[in-house]
Each structure stands twice: as structure tokens, then as C-alpha cells.
mmCIF file of C-alpha atoms in Angstrom:
data_model
loop_
_atom_site.group_PDB
_atom_site.id
_atom_site.type_symbol
_atom_site.label_atom_id
_atom_site.label_comp_id
_atom_site.label_asym_id
_atom_site.label_seq_id
_atom_site.Cartn_x
_atom_site.Cartn_y
_atom_site.Cartn_z
ATOM 1 C CA MET A 1111 14.460 32.293 -51.551
ATOM 2 C CA THR A 1112 14.433 29.097 -53.606
ATOM 3 C CA PHE A 1113 13.426 29.514 -57.235
ATOM 4 C CA ASP A 1114 10.910 27.003 -58.573
ATOM 5 C CA LEU A 1115 11.028 26.718 -62.366
ATOM 6 C CA TYR A 1116 7.482 25.372 -62.562
ATOM 7 C CA ASN A 1117 5.902 27.696 -59.964
ATOM 8 C CA PRO A 1118 7.934 30.931 -60.066
ATOM 9 C CA THR A 1119 5.663 32.730 -57.589
ATOM 10 C CA GLU A 1120 3.181 31.868 -54.852
ATOM 11 C CA ALA A 1121 0.407 32.943 -57.248
ATOM 12 C CA HIS A 1122 1.554 30.342 -59.770
ATOM 13 C CA GLN A 1123 1.678 27.638 -57.096
ATOM 14 C CA ALA A 1124 -1.808 28.501 -55.842
ATOM 15 C CA LEU A 1125 -3.135 28.547 -59.411
ATOM 16 C CA ARG A 1126 -1.725 25.083 -60.070
ATOM 17 C CA GLU A 1127 -3.234 23.631 -56.907
ATOM 18 C CA VAL A 1128 -6.689 25.082 -57.577
ATOM 19 C CA VAL A 1129 -6.712 24.025 -61.228
ATOM 20 C CA ARG A 1130 -5.515 20.486 -60.515
ATOM 21 C CA ALA A 1131 -8.109 19.960 -57.784
ATOM 22 C CA TRP A 1132 -10.905 21.338 -59.962
ATOM 23 C CA GLY A 1133 -9.752 19.211 -62.877
ATOM 24 C CA LEU A 1134 -9.820 16.031 -60.786
ATOM 25 C CA GLU A 1135 -13.306 16.805 -59.520
ATOM 26 C CA HIS A 1136 -14.976 18.161 -62.647
ATOM 27 C CA VAL A 1137 -12.921 17.512 -65.801
ATOM 28 C CA GLU A 1138 -11.657 13.953 -65.336
ATOM 29 C CA PRO A 1139 -15.081 12.348 -64.688
ATOM 30 C CA GLN A 1140 -16.569 13.557 -67.976
ATOM 31 C CA ALA A 1141 -13.578 13.203 -70.327
ATOM 32 C CA ARG A 1142 -14.090 9.653 -71.579
ATOM 33 C CA ALA A 1143 -17.825 10.080 -72.217
ATOM 34 C CA HIS A 1144 -17.369 13.235 -74.285
ATOM 35 C CA ASP A 1145 -14.537 11.633 -76.241
ATOM 36 C CA GLU A 1146 -16.697 8.641 -77.079
ATOM 37 C CA SER A 1147 -19.768 10.702 -77.977
ATOM 38 C CA GLU A 1148 -17.617 13.317 -79.792
ATOM 39 C CA THR A 1149 -19.467 16.108 -77.998
ATOM 40 C CA PHE A 1150 -18.311 19.418 -76.568
ATOM 41 C CA ASN A 1151 -19.112 19.939 -72.888
ATOM 42 C CA GLU A 1152 -20.202 23.532 -73.294
ATOM 43 C CA PRO A 1153 -21.579 24.029 -69.757
ATOM 44 C CA LEU A 1154 -18.306 22.824 -68.224
ATOM 45 C CA PHE A 1155 -16.298 24.978 -70.617
ATOM 46 C CA ARG A 1156 -18.206 28.110 -69.631
ATOM 47 C CA ARG A 1157 -17.571 27.311 -65.956
ATOM 48 C CA LEU A 1158 -13.841 27.699 -66.599
ATOM 49 C CA GLY A 1159 -14.634 31.395 -66.885
ATOM 50 C CA SER A 1160 -17.688 31.959 -64.698
ATOM 51 C CA GLU A 1161 -16.627 29.743 -61.777
ATOM 52 C CA LEU A 1162 -12.861 29.378 -61.988
ATOM 53 C CA GLY A 1163 -11.935 32.706 -63.600
ATOM 54 C CA LEU A 1164 -9.495 31.121 -66.049
ATOM 55 C CA PHE A 1165 -10.382 33.207 -69.100
ATOM 56 C CA GLY A 1166 -8.331 36.333 -69.770
ATOM 57 C CA VAL A 1167 -5.315 34.960 -67.906
ATOM 58 C CA THR A 1168 -2.826 37.216 -69.728
ATOM 59 C CA ILE A 1169 -5.130 40.270 -69.793
ATOM 60 C CA PRO A 1170 -4.321 43.053 -67.275
ATOM 61 C CA GLU A 1171 -6.600 43.258 -64.250
ATOM 62 C CA GLU A 1172 -7.622 46.830 -65.097
ATOM 63 C CA ASP A 1173 -9.152 45.460 -68.308
ATOM 64 C CA GLY A 1174 -11.020 42.686 -66.549
ATOM 65 C CA GLY A 1175 -8.430 39.921 -66.861
ATOM 66 C CA VAL A 1176 -6.417 37.889 -64.383
ATOM 67 C CA GLY A 1177 -3.197 39.842 -64.932
ATOM 68 C CA LEU A 1178 -0.835 36.863 -65.070
ATOM 69 C CA ASP A 1179 1.681 35.718 -67.657
ATOM 70 C CA ALA A 1180 2.521 33.010 -70.175
ATOM 71 C CA VAL A 1181 3.673 30.702 -67.367
ATOM 72 C CA ALA A 1182 0.186 30.854 -65.866
ATOM 73 C CA SER A 1183 -1.363 29.869 -69.207
ATOM 74 C CA VAL A 1184 1.082 26.963 -69.431
ATOM 75 C CA ILE A 1185 0.180 25.808 -65.916
ATOM 76 C CA ILE A 1186 -3.569 25.827 -66.615
ATOM 77 C CA ILE A 1187 -3.289 23.992 -69.920
ATOM 78 C CA GLU A 1188 -0.729 21.473 -68.662
ATOM 79 C CA GLU A 1189 -2.784 20.600 -65.581
ATOM 80 C CA LEU A 1190 -6.157 20.231 -67.303
ATOM 81 C CA SER A 1191 -4.677 18.427 -70.328
ATOM 82 C CA ARG A 1192 -3.858 15.577 -67.946
ATOM 83 C CA PHE A 1193 -7.609 14.955 -67.848
ATOM 84 C CA ASP A 1194 -9.140 16.209 -71.132
ATOM 85 C CA PRO A 1195 -6.811 17.534 -73.856
ATOM 86 C CA GLY A 1196 -9.798 18.098 -76.154
ATOM 87 C CA LEU A 1197 -11.468 20.503 -73.745
ATOM 88 C CA MET A 1198 -8.141 22.290 -73.414
ATOM 89 C CA LEU A 1199 -7.843 22.640 -77.182
ATOM 90 C CA SER A 1200 -11.089 24.632 -77.082
ATOM 91 C CA TYR A 1201 -9.726 26.610 -74.121
ATOM 92 C CA LEU A 1202 -6.544 27.419 -76.029
ATOM 93 C CA ALA A 1203 -8.521 28.633 -79.059
ATOM 94 C CA HIS A 1204 -10.680 30.812 -76.833
ATOM 95 C CA ASP A 1205 -8.114 32.267 -74.445
ATOM 96 C CA ILE A 1206 -4.893 32.329 -76.484
ATOM 97 C CA LEU A 1207 -5.831 32.421 -80.157
ATOM 98 C CA PHE A 1208 -8.672 34.874 -79.606
ATOM 99 C CA THR A 1209 -8.496 36.669 -76.258
ATOM 100 C CA ASN A 1210 -4.731 37.189 -75.938
ATOM 101 C CA ASN A 1211 -4.326 38.043 -79.622
ATOM 102 C CA PHE A 1212 -7.392 40.303 -79.691
ATOM 103 C CA TYR A 1213 -6.268 42.271 -76.645
ATOM 104 C CA HIS A 1214 -2.932 43.229 -78.130
ATOM 105 C CA CYS A 1215 -4.321 44.478 -81.446
ATOM 106 C CA ALA A 1216 -7.649 45.993 -80.325
ATOM 107 C CA ASN A 1217 -8.386 49.564 -79.318
ATOM 108 C CA ASP A 1218 -10.049 50.588 -76.051
ATOM 109 C CA GLU A 1219 -13.548 50.695 -77.564
ATOM 110 C CA GLN A 1220 -13.180 47.207 -79.015
ATOM 111 C CA ARG A 1221 -11.845 45.841 -75.736
ATOM 112 C CA ALA A 1222 -14.765 47.325 -73.814
ATOM 113 C CA ARG A 1223 -17.227 45.893 -76.335
ATOM 114 C CA PHE A 1224 -15.977 42.321 -76.621
ATOM 115 C CA LEU A 1225 -13.755 41.393 -73.654
ATOM 116 C CA PRO A 1226 -16.294 41.212 -70.792
ATOM 117 C CA ALA A 1227 -18.377 38.451 -72.397
ATOM 118 C CA VAL A 1228 -15.305 36.504 -73.507
ATOM 119 C CA ILE A 1229 -13.630 36.678 -70.109
ATOM 120 C CA SER A 1230 -16.806 35.717 -68.223
ATOM 121 C CA GLY A 1231 -17.500 32.789 -70.536
ATOM 122 C CA ALA A 1232 -20.791 34.266 -71.751
ATOM 123 C CA SER A 1233 -19.307 34.243 -75.270
ATOM 124 C CA ILE A 1234 -17.139 31.494 -76.742
ATOM 125 C CA ALA A 1235 -14.451 32.605 -79.163
ATOM 126 C CA GLY A 1236 -11.956 31.258 -81.682
ATOM 127 C CA MET A 1237 -9.577 32.250 -84.441
ATOM 128 C CA ALA A 1238 -9.970 31.646 -88.182
ATOM 129 C CA MET A 1239 -6.754 31.545 -90.191
ATOM 130 C CA SER A 1240 -6.283 28.195 -91.983
ATOM 131 C CA GLU A 1241 -8.060 27.567 -95.272
ATOM 132 C CA PRO A 1242 -8.629 24.482 -97.453
ATOM 133 C CA GLY A 1243 -5.606 25.451 -99.557
ATOM 134 C CA ALA A 1244 -3.598 27.419 -97.005
ATOM 135 C CA GLY A 1245 -2.427 25.735 -93.819
ATOM 136 C CA THR A 1246 1.264 26.100 -93.066
ATOM 137 C CA ASP A 1247 1.467 28.598 -95.953
ATOM 138 C CA VAL A 1248 -0.782 31.115 -94.206
ATOM 139 C CA LEU A 1249 0.092 33.802 -96.761
ATOM 140 C CA GLY A 1250 -1.676 31.693 -99.356
ATOM 141 C CA MET A 1251 -5.054 32.618 -97.811
ATOM 142 C CA THR A 1252 -7.716 33.719 -100.288
ATOM 143 C CA THR A 1253 -10.539 34.914 -98.009
ATOM 144 C CA ARG A 1254 -11.300 38.456 -99.173
ATOM 145 C CA ALA A 1255 -12.584 41.550 -97.379
ATOM 146 C CA VAL A 1256 -13.756 44.429 -99.577
ATOM 147 C CA ARG A 1257 -14.583 47.809 -98.058
ATOM 148 C CA ARG A 1258 -17.944 49.299 -98.879
ATOM 149 C CA GLY A 1259 -18.570 52.494 -96.933
ATOM 150 C CA ASP A 1260 -18.643 51.715 -93.222
ATOM 151 C CA THR A 1261 -18.542 47.943 -93.693
ATOM 152 C CA TYR A 1262 -16.302 45.233 -95.067
ATOM 153 C CA VAL A 1263 -17.821 42.396 -97.071
ATOM 154 C CA LEU A 1264 -16.130 39.037 -96.408
ATOM 155 C CA ASN A 1265 -16.128 36.071 -98.752
ATOM 156 C CA GLY A 1266 -14.188 32.831 -98.358
ATOM 157 C CA THR A 1267 -13.837 29.611 -96.409
ATOM 158 C CA LYS A 1268 -11.769 28.798 -93.340
ATOM 159 C CA GLN A 1269 -10.805 25.220 -92.444
ATOM 160 C CA TRP A 1270 -9.994 23.302 -89.226
ATOM 161 C CA ILE A 1271 -11.469 25.977 -86.964
ATOM 162 C CA THR A 1272 -11.579 25.014 -83.293
ATOM 163 C CA ASN A 1273 -14.870 26.057 -81.650
ATOM 164 C CA GLY A 1274 -16.287 26.615 -85.126
ATOM 165 C CA SER A 1275 -19.723 25.206 -84.360
ATOM 166 C CA CYS A 1276 -20.096 26.671 -80.857
ATOM 167 C CA GLY A 1277 -18.294 30.004 -81.137
ATOM 168 C CA ASP A 1278 -19.935 33.406 -80.863
ATOM 169 C CA LEU A 1279 -16.920 35.497 -81.931
ATOM 170 C CA PHE A 1280 -13.992 34.824 -84.239
ATOM 171 C CA LEU A 1281 -10.809 36.675 -85.047
ATOM 172 C CA VAL A 1282 -10.765 36.323 -88.842
ATOM 173 C CA TYR A 1283 -7.886 37.051 -91.215
ATOM 174 C CA ALA A 1284 -8.707 38.206 -94.739
ATOM 175 C CA ARG A 1285 -7.008 39.804 -97.745
ATOM 176 C CA THR A 1286 -7.778 43.515 -98.156
ATOM 177 C CA THR A 1287 -5.665 44.296 -101.218
ATOM 178 C CA ASP A 1288 -5.908 43.167 -104.838
ATOM 179 C CA ASP A 1289 -2.140 43.093 -105.369
ATOM 180 C CA PRO A 1290 -1.215 39.390 -105.734
ATOM 181 C CA ALA A 1291 2.458 40.235 -105.250
ATOM 182 C CA ASP A 1292 1.810 41.776 -101.830
ATOM 183 C CA ARG A 1293 2.081 38.780 -99.496
ATOM 184 C CA ARG A 1294 2.897 40.696 -96.324
ATOM 185 C CA GLY A 1295 0.818 43.879 -96.304
ATOM 186 C CA ALA A 1296 -2.244 42.253 -97.841
ATOM 187 C CA TRP A 1297 -3.846 40.953 -94.664
ATOM 188 C CA SER A 1298 -6.200 42.510 -92.147
ATOM 189 C CA ALA A 1299 -7.861 41.128 -89.020
ATOM 190 C CA PHE A 1300 -11.510 41.444 -88.028
ATOM 191 C CA VAL A 1301 -13.795 40.413 -85.203
ATOM 192 C CA VAL A 1302 -16.692 38.588 -86.830
ATOM 193 C CA GLU A 1303 -19.819 37.638 -84.901
ATOM 194 C CA ALA A 1304 -21.311 34.241 -85.662
ATOM 195 C CA CYS A 1305 -24.810 35.757 -85.811
ATOM 196 C CA SER A 1306 -23.849 37.801 -88.899
ATOM 197 C CA PRO A 1307 -25.998 37.050 -91.989
ATOM 198 C CA GLY A 1308 -24.043 34.935 -94.482
ATOM 199 C CA PHE A 1309 -21.851 33.384 -91.772
ATOM 200 C CA THR A 1310 -22.233 29.605 -91.436
ATOM 201 C CA ALA A 1311 -20.311 26.795 -89.778
ATOM 202 C CA GLY A 1312 -19.723 23.702 -91.915
ATOM 203 C CA ARG A 1313 -20.117 20.134 -90.761
ATOM 204 C CA LYS A 1314 -18.209 18.995 -87.700
ATOM 205 C CA GLU A 1315 -15.051 17.128 -88.664
ATOM 206 C CA GLU A 1316 -14.822 13.466 -87.653
ATOM 207 C CA LYS A 1317 -11.355 13.313 -86.133
ATOM 208 C CA MET A 1318 -8.930 10.732 -84.823
ATOM 209 C CA GLY A 1319 -8.494 12.550 -81.524
ATOM 210 C CA MET A 1320 -9.435 15.745 -79.670
ATOM 211 C CA LYS A 1321 -13.001 14.567 -80.148
ATOM 212 C CA SER A 1322 -14.445 16.633 -77.316
ATOM 213 C CA SER A 1323 -13.405 19.821 -79.115
ATOM 214 C CA PRO A 1324 -15.519 20.786 -82.155
ATOM 215 C CA THR A 1325 -13.694 21.497 -85.420
ATOM 216 C CA THR A 1326 -15.499 22.847 -88.498
ATOM 217 C CA GLN A 1327 -15.202 24.957 -91.603
ATOM 218 C CA LEU A 1328 -16.373 28.560 -91.398
ATOM 219 C CA ILE A 1329 -18.021 29.861 -94.555
ATOM 220 C CA PHE A 1330 -18.384 33.565 -95.349
ATOM 221 C CA GLU A 1331 -20.839 34.525 -98.077
ATOM 222 C CA ASP A 1332 -21.137 38.316 -98.403
ATOM 223 C CA VAL A 1333 -20.792 38.709 -94.645
ATOM 224 C CA GLU A 1334 -20.966 42.383 -93.711
ATOM 225 C CA VAL A 1335 -18.591 43.337 -90.921
ATOM 226 C CA PRO A 1336 -18.638 46.868 -89.449
ATOM 227 C CA SER A 1337 -15.437 48.803 -90.050
ATOM 228 C CA ALA A 1338 -15.376 49.285 -86.267
ATOM 229 C CA ASN A 1339 -14.511 45.565 -86.070
ATOM 230 C CA LEU A 1340 -11.250 46.012 -88.010
ATOM 231 C CA LEU A 1341 -8.369 45.389 -85.611
ATOM 232 C CA GLY A 1342 -5.679 48.018 -86.041
ATOM 233 C CA ARG A 1343 -5.269 49.334 -89.569
ATOM 234 C CA GLU A 1344 -5.580 47.556 -92.888
ATOM 235 C CA GLY A 1345 -2.502 45.512 -93.724
ATOM 236 C CA GLN A 1346 -1.389 45.023 -90.094
ATOM 237 C CA ALA A 1347 -2.630 41.470 -89.616
ATOM 238 C CA LEU A 1348 0.694 39.774 -90.296
ATOM 239 C CA LYS A 1349 2.180 41.654 -87.349
ATOM 240 C CA HIS A 1350 -0.774 40.525 -85.228
ATOM 241 C CA MET A 1351 -0.232 36.904 -86.285
ATOM 242 C CA MET A 1352 3.471 36.983 -85.490
ATOM 243 C CA ARG A 1353 2.925 38.507 -82.045
ATOM 244 C CA ASN A 1354 0.756 35.576 -80.966
ATOM 245 C CA LEU A 1355 2.801 32.702 -82.414
ATOM 246 C CA GLU A 1356 5.108 32.069 -79.485
ATOM 247 C CA ILE A 1357 2.468 31.883 -76.769
ATOM 248 C CA GLU A 1358 0.392 29.655 -79.052
ATOM 249 C CA ARG A 1359 3.343 27.306 -79.526
ATOM 250 C CA ILE A 1360 4.227 27.022 -75.856
ATOM 251 C CA THR A 1361 0.608 26.399 -74.845
ATOM 252 C CA LEU A 1362 0.372 23.635 -77.440
ATOM 253 C CA ALA A 1363 3.588 22.307 -75.913
ATOM 254 C CA ALA A 1364 1.923 22.532 -72.494
ATOM 255 C CA GLN A 1365 -0.905 20.324 -73.758
ATOM 256 C CA SER A 1366 1.719 17.813 -74.837
ATOM 257 C CA ILE A 1367 3.401 17.861 -71.445
ATOM 258 C CA GLY A 1368 0.068 17.360 -69.693
ATOM 259 C CA ILE A 1369 -0.548 14.301 -71.863
ATOM 260 C CA ALA A 1370 2.957 12.945 -71.229
ATOM 261 C CA LEU A 1371 2.715 13.452 -67.463
ATOM 262 C CA ARG A 1372 -0.608 11.599 -67.348
ATOM 263 C CA CYS A 1373 0.853 8.730 -69.347
ATOM 264 C CA VAL A 1374 3.918 8.515 -67.090
ATOM 265 C CA ASP A 1375 1.626 8.378 -64.047
ATOM 266 C CA GLU A 1376 -0.578 5.695 -65.596
ATOM 267 C CA MET A 1377 2.245 3.460 -66.830
ATOM 268 C CA SER A 1378 4.187 3.769 -63.554
ATOM 269 C CA ARG A 1379 1.224 2.760 -61.433
ATOM 270 C CA TYR A 1380 0.394 -0.132 -63.745
ATOM 271 C CA ALA A 1381 3.955 -1.457 -63.996
ATOM 272 C CA ILE A 1382 4.969 -0.941 -60.368
ATOM 273 C CA THR A 1383 1.843 -1.834 -58.381
ATOM 274 C CA ASP A 1384 -1.001 -3.157 -60.559
ATOM 275 C CA ARG A 1385 0.433 -5.734 -62.961
ATOM 276 C CA LYS A 1386 2.613 -8.748 -62.391
ATOM 277 C CA ALA A 1387 4.123 -11.232 -64.830
ATOM 278 C CA PHE A 1388 5.961 -14.429 -63.924
ATOM 279 C CA GLY A 1389 5.380 -13.558 -60.272
ATOM 280 C CA GLN A 1390 7.118 -10.165 -60.498
ATOM 281 C CA PRO A 1391 5.884 -6.575 -60.993
ATOM 282 C CA LEU A 1392 6.299 -5.486 -64.608
ATOM 283 C CA SER A 1393 8.818 -2.888 -63.453
ATOM 284 C CA HIS A 1394 11.163 -5.777 -62.558
ATOM 285 C CA PHE A 1395 11.878 -6.429 -66.247
ATOM 286 C CA GLY A 1396 14.551 -4.550 -68.149
ATOM 287 C CA GLN A 1397 12.447 -3.892 -71.263
ATOM 288 C CA ILE A 1398 9.763 -2.225 -69.143
ATOM 289 C CA GLN A 1399 12.373 -0.322 -67.147
ATOM 290 C CA ARG A 1400 13.698 1.188 -70.377
ATOM 291 C CA LEU A 1401 10.236 2.367 -71.430
ATOM 292 C CA LEU A 1402 9.500 3.821 -67.994
ATOM 293 C CA ALA A 1403 12.874 5.500 -67.560
ATOM 294 C CA GLU A 1404 13.045 7.012 -71.035
ATOM 295 C CA SER A 1405 9.445 8.221 -70.837
ATOM 296 C CA PHE A 1406 10.042 9.987 -67.538
ATOM 297 C CA ALA A 1407 13.350 11.496 -68.661
ATOM 298 C CA HIS A 1408 11.995 12.747 -72.001
ATOM 299 C CA THR A 1409 8.944 14.253 -70.306
ATOM 300 C CA MET A 1410 10.929 16.104 -67.671
ATOM 301 C CA ALA A 1411 13.500 17.393 -70.161
ATOM 302 C CA ALA A 1412 10.754 18.756 -72.432
ATOM 303 C CA ARG A 1413 8.918 20.225 -69.443
ATOM 304 C CA ALA A 1414 12.020 22.056 -68.208
ATOM 305 C CA LEU A 1415 12.580 23.569 -71.652
ATOM 306 C CA LEU A 1416 8.938 24.613 -71.888
ATOM 307 C CA TYR A 1417 8.892 26.469 -68.564
ATOM 308 C CA ASP A 1418 12.261 28.085 -69.185
ATOM 309 C CA VAL A 1419 10.944 29.488 -72.474
ATOM 310 C CA ALA A 1420 7.563 30.491 -71.012
ATOM 311 C CA ARG A 1421 9.241 32.674 -68.370
ATOM 312 C CA GLY A 1422 10.640 34.945 -71.079
ATOM 313 C CA ILE A 1423 7.617 35.305 -73.352
ATOM 314 C CA ARG A 1424 5.826 38.644 -73.399
ATOM 315 C CA ALA A 1425 4.056 40.604 -76.126
ATOM 316 C CA ASP A 1426 7.279 42.549 -76.702
ATOM 317 C CA ASN A 1427 9.649 39.569 -76.378
ATOM 318 C CA ARG A 1428 8.793 36.890 -78.899
ATOM 319 C CA GLN A 1429 11.396 34.145 -78.275
ATOM 320 C CA SER A 1430 10.786 32.673 -81.732
ATOM 321 C CA LEU A 1431 13.675 30.193 -81.767
ATOM 322 C CA LEU A 1432 13.027 28.818 -78.279
ATOM 323 C CA ALA A 1433 9.234 28.630 -78.599
ATOM 324 C CA ALA A 1434 9.520 26.603 -81.807
ATOM 325 C CA SER A 1435 12.061 24.358 -80.073
ATOM 326 C CA ALA A 1436 9.770 23.810 -77.091
ATOM 327 C CA LYS A 1437 6.847 22.845 -79.322
ATOM 328 C CA LEU A 1438 9.002 20.516 -81.410
ATOM 329 C CA VAL A 1439 10.441 18.713 -78.388
ATOM 330 C CA ALA A 1440 7.275 18.558 -76.281
ATOM 331 C CA THR A 1441 4.942 17.333 -79.012
ATOM 332 C CA GLY A 1442 7.434 14.661 -80.033
ATOM 333 C CA ALA A 1443 7.820 13.552 -76.417
ATOM 334 C CA ALA A 1444 4.049 13.287 -75.912
ATOM 335 C CA GLU A 1445 3.648 10.921 -78.854
ATOM 336 C CA VAL A 1446 6.577 8.725 -77.815
ATOM 337 C CA VAL A 1447 5.556 8.589 -74.161
ATOM 338 C CA ALA A 1448 1.910 7.807 -74.941
ATOM 339 C CA ARG A 1449 3.011 5.069 -77.315
ATOM 340 C CA ASN A 1450 5.333 3.654 -74.643
ATOM 341 C CA ALA A 1451 2.454 3.646 -72.186
ATOM 342 C CA ILE A 1452 0.303 1.616 -74.553
ATOM 343 C CA GLN A 1453 3.145 -0.875 -74.961
ATOM 344 C CA ILE A 1454 3.466 -1.298 -71.203
ATOM 345 C CA PHE A 1455 -0.282 -1.837 -70.838
ATOM 346 C CA GLY A 1456 -0.205 -4.383 -73.661
ATOM 347 C CA GLY A 1457 -3.668 -5.417 -74.817
ATOM 348 C CA HIS A 1458 -5.320 -3.187 -72.203
ATOM 349 C CA GLY A 1459 -3.467 -0.193 -73.619
ATOM 350 C CA TYR A 1460 -4.956 -0.818 -77.047
ATOM 351 C CA THR A 1461 -8.488 -0.729 -75.624
ATOM 352 C CA ARG A 1462 -10.393 2.072 -73.944
ATOM 353 C CA ASP A 1463 -10.066 0.428 -70.542
ATOM 354 C CA TYR A 1464 -7.370 2.971 -69.693
ATOM 355 C CA PRO A 1465 -6.897 6.616 -70.817
ATOM 356 C CA VAL A 1466 -3.544 6.084 -72.554
ATOM 357 C CA GLU A 1467 -5.241 5.139 -75.837
ATOM 358 C CA ARG A 1468 -7.132 8.463 -75.829
ATOM 359 C CA MET A 1469 -3.995 10.352 -74.862
ATOM 360 C CA LEU A 1470 -2.080 9.020 -77.867
ATOM 361 C CA ARG A 1471 -4.881 9.957 -80.250
ATOM 362 C CA ASP A 1472 -5.024 13.454 -78.790
ATOM 363 C CA ALA A 1473 -1.231 13.883 -78.790
ATOM 364 C CA ILE A 1474 -0.919 13.332 -82.530
ATOM 365 C CA LEU A 1475 -2.761 16.548 -83.402
ATOM 366 C CA LEU A 1476 -0.262 18.669 -81.496
ATOM 367 C CA SER A 1477 2.594 17.985 -83.926
ATOM 368 C CA ILE A 1478 0.281 19.214 -86.723
ATOM 369 C CA GLY A 1479 -1.749 22.111 -85.307
ATOM 370 C CA GLY A 1480 -0.329 25.558 -84.636
ATOM 371 C CA GLY A 1481 2.385 24.988 -87.217
ATOM 372 C CA THR A 1482 3.525 21.493 -88.094
ATOM 373 C CA ASN A 1483 6.692 20.100 -86.571
ATOM 374 C CA GLU A 1484 8.231 20.254 -90.040
ATOM 375 C CA ALA A 1485 7.505 24.001 -90.002
ATOM 376 C CA MET A 1486 9.076 24.229 -86.534
ATOM 377 C CA GLN A 1487 12.248 22.593 -87.893
ATOM 378 C CA LYS A 1488 12.341 25.053 -90.789
ATOM 379 C CA ASN A 1489 11.794 28.022 -88.462
ATOM 380 C CA ILE A 1490 14.477 26.867 -86.045
ATOM 381 C CA VAL A 1491 17.050 26.557 -88.826
ATOM 382 C CA SER A 1492 16.047 29.949 -90.273
ATOM 383 C CA ASP A 1493 16.568 31.572 -86.869
ATOM 384 C CA LEU A 1494 19.905 29.796 -86.433
ATOM 385 C CA VAL A 1495 21.041 31.016 -89.857
ATOM 386 C CA ARG A 1496 20.201 34.600 -88.878
ATOM 387 C CA LEU A 1497 22.038 34.223 -85.565
ATOM 388 C CA HIS A 1498 25.206 32.876 -87.157
ATOM 389 C CA ARG A 1499 25.515 35.215 -90.121
#
């Protein structure tokens, strides 16, 4: 049997074909309009769960999920990011940052209470970690949760929260100890419902890209959260965070690869068949050949690394070094390839006549979100130091 790196099983191949066809029919036609209006296509987003069954991809079937793996998540996000990376950013926040993370740190009662609505798409979810003064330095968070009987009272502000203005549920990290020296056992995780008194979403951020995905502050003012919504025990949140990092990084890398693949398709068609200069197709000229060839090669190299890493990622097998490497390489490739595409399109590439302008704007976020590329470099070197000691 021949092994296919990108479709390891027949189920993966079938998933890719269904998702790509659905994306062409339903996601591509609306992408430009929602980018330009900076609006979230909530009905279409919910259909990803209710119609396509793409929520809960990594959740076992016995718990209502699809029962697939990290490769399946990569396939979905790569394919649909060809059409609308912003919509996929909201998908990633819902299905990876919340659903996958929640499942692995929740008990059976919590799973039964929250998973059905999240997997069906009836509820939209997200994760709240970053703060105005704590981005890459997540242990600098100041949001506080104080226990009072059977509730915790949350106070603080979260920043850059995907799905902030449309979400129904959020996985929220907060400090539960007063010891300022305790930077590792100080954090606990909670499920917080957006309908809770004192919970408000701040204004929607006006962003350079990913405009079809809403990003806001979340503000907690004496928000009472039932103790039954504490995930695990107090002080376990850092472990929860770490468990989810690798799948978050490879799915952000998958967004980047989707963007790069779309740009390679667009620039190839334009240079080979659509545009001529001096009586020759653009692809006849050496400068254009360099941009095309390097864009294709960089995309395929990053894609191969991504899928090789994704095959090994499970909840009990973190792959920290390789996941950081995949994100670093893929996000860098997406920016370079999108920029090359704009250069090949010339003046048209700088306008909104073609999607490559939108793809570049969307690509830039991916080297910042989910851990900056500078943080990826630091993490890679730290892991290499540990390996070589």
C-alpha cells in the first residue's frame, strides 16, 4: 500500500475532498464581501458544525465528536484557508483553542454539559488567555479568580480574543493564588458563559487582516463562575495550556499553507495563461520564473514538514520542537509567497481585483498569533539546548 503523507488514510482523503468542494461552493463566494465589510458570517460558521460536522474533529466518537486526529484538523484548516483564512481563524479558536483543549481537561459532567452545543454549532466558543500587558509572557497575566463558597469571582481584562463578540462560551485562564512568586502553579482554567452578569465584550478591533473574524477584549467585572466550571483542580492550568500548544501551532501553520497554496495557484494561472508582456506569457521571463519556482518550492517544503509533524501529535505526545519549527517555517513561507504573488500581478496585485492582496494581509497575523515567530525561535533553541546537554 502506498503511503500518502497528506492523506494517510481513506478517511483523510474523503474529508479533504468533501471540505474542498464545500469550500468552493459556500466559502469562496462570500469571502471578499465579509473581508470588505469586516463582518463575521455567523450562519455559515454554524453550518460547519450542523451541516458539515467539522466541529469536534479530535473528540472521540463516543463523546459526540468525529474521532479523527491532528492531521484531520490540518486538512480542514488548510483547505478552507485557501478561500477565507478569517473564517478559519474563528474555526481554530472554536475547535482547537476551546473544544480540543476543553475535552482534555474537563470531567465527564462538564463534557456532557458543554460539548453537545459546541460540536453541533449551537454555541460558539473561544479561549481567553492574552491580556493587555501579557501576550507572549502568558505568566504575566493578572486576571484574578477568588473563591467564595461555591463560586469563583473573576476580575480582569483579556485582549485579542477571537470570537470575543460572538462567542457563547470561553475557556478563561485566571490567577487563583496571591503568591506573586508562584508563576507556574498560580493559574486555573474555567468555562465562562458570555451571558454571565459582569461579562462584557469590548469594541471590535479594526485589523489589517483576518477581518471576517471578530477580535475583541473580554472584560470581567465581578463575574461569578460556578465552581463546577473549574477545569481540573486549582493550579493545573499551565499543564492545560502546554498540552494544547502543539496542535494550535500546527493548525496555525495549516492556515499559512492554505494561504500559500492559493497564492501559488493564482500566480501560476496569471503568469502562465492570463498575462502576456512583449508578446510572451509572463512565465517566459526569468525574474517571474524565480518568483514562481521559489514560491512553489517553499510552499511544498513547509507543507511536507507540517504534515510530518501533524502525524505524530497526540495529547500524550507533544512534539514541541517540531511543532514550533513547522509554525516558524510555514508562517514565513506564507508571507513570502503572498508577497511574491502580488509582485507577479503587479498593479493588479496591489488592488482588490484578485485575492492575493487579502491573502497577504491575512498571512501577517499568523507569525504573531499563537506565539510570535520570535517566541518560536526561542523555544526551538531551548529545546535544542535540552537535547544536546
